[in-house]
Short mmCIF file of C-alpha atoms in Angstrom, two decimals:
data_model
loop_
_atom_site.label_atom_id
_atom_site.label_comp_id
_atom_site.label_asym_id
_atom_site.label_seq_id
_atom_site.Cartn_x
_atom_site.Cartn_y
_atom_site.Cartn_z
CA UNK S 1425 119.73 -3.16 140.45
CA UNK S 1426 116.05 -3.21 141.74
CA UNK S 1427 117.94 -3.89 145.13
CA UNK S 1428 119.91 -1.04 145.46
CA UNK S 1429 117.43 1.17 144.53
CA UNK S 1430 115.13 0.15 146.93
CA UNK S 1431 118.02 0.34 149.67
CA UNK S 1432 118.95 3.63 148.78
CA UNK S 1433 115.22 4.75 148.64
CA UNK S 1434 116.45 5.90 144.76
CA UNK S 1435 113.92 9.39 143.90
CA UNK S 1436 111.46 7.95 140.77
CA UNK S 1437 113.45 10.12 138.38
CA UNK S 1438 116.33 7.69 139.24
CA UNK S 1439 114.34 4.34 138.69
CA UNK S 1440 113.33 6.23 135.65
CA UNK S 1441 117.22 6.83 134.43
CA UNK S 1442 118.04 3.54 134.82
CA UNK S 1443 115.10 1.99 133.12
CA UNK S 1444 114.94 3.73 130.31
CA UNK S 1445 118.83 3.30 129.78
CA UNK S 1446 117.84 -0.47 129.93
CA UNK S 1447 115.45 0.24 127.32
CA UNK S 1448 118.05 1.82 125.64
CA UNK S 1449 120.25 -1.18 125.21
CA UNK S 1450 117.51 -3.22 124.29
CA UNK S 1451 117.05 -5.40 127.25
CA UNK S 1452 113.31 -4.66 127.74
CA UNK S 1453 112.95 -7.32 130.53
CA UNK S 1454 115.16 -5.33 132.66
CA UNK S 1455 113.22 -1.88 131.56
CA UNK S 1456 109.97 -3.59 132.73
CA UNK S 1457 111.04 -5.21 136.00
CA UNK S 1458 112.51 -1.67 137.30
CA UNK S 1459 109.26 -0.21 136.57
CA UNK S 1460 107.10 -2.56 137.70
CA UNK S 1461 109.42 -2.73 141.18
CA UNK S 1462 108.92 0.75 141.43
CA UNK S 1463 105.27 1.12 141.05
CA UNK S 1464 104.78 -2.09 143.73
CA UNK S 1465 106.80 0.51 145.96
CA UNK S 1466 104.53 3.56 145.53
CA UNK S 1467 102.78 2.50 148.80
CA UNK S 1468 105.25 1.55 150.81
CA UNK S 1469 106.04 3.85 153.75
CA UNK S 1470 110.07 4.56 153.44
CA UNK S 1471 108.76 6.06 149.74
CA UNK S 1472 105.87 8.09 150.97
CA UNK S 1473 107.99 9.52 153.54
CA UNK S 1474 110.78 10.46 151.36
CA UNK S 1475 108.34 12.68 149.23
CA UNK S 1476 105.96 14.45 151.88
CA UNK S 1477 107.87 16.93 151.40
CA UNK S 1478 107.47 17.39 147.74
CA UNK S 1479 104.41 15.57 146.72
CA UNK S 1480 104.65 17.22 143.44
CA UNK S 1481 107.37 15.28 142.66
CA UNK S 1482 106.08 12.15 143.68
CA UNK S 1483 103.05 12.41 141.57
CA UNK S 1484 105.28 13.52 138.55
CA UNK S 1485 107.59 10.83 139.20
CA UNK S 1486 104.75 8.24 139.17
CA UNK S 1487 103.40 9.45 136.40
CA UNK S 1488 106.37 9.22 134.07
CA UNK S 1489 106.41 5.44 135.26
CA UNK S 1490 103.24 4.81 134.26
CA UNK S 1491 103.33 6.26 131.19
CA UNK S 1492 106.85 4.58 130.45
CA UNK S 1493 104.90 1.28 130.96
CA UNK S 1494 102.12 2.60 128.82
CA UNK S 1495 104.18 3.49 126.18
CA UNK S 1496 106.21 -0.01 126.44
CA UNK S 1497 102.85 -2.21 126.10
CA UNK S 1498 101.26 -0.13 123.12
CA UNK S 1499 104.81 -0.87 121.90
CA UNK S 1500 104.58 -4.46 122.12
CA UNK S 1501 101.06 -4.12 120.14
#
């Protein structure tokens, strides 16, 4: 999944659908390995590209992310 999203340059909210639908079904390994994918993509080039045009959605995008994983670890407490 992680794959395809990076091939098709997936928007955050995207990574976001699919991770938390993961989380839905209880497979939190998958949830975490979306998420973490996506955040080691925040600097890569295709993805800043994609959002100079709307950097308000990057940075809302990136913050849902983080606070998904956030959320997840004070979870796991």
């Amino acid at each position: 999944m992680v794959d395809l999203l990076r091939a098709e340059l997936a928007p955050l909210e995207t990574w976001c659908q699919f991770a938390v639908e993961y989380h839905r079904q209880r497979r939190h390994e998958h949830f975490r390995t979306i998420l973490l994918s996506v955040v080691d993509a925040f600097d890569v080039y295709e993805m800043q590209e994609f959002y100079k045009k709307d950097p308000g959605a990057f940075k809302k995008g990136r913050l849902r992310i983080l606070n998904l994983l956030a959320a997840d670890r004070i979870n796991a407490l």
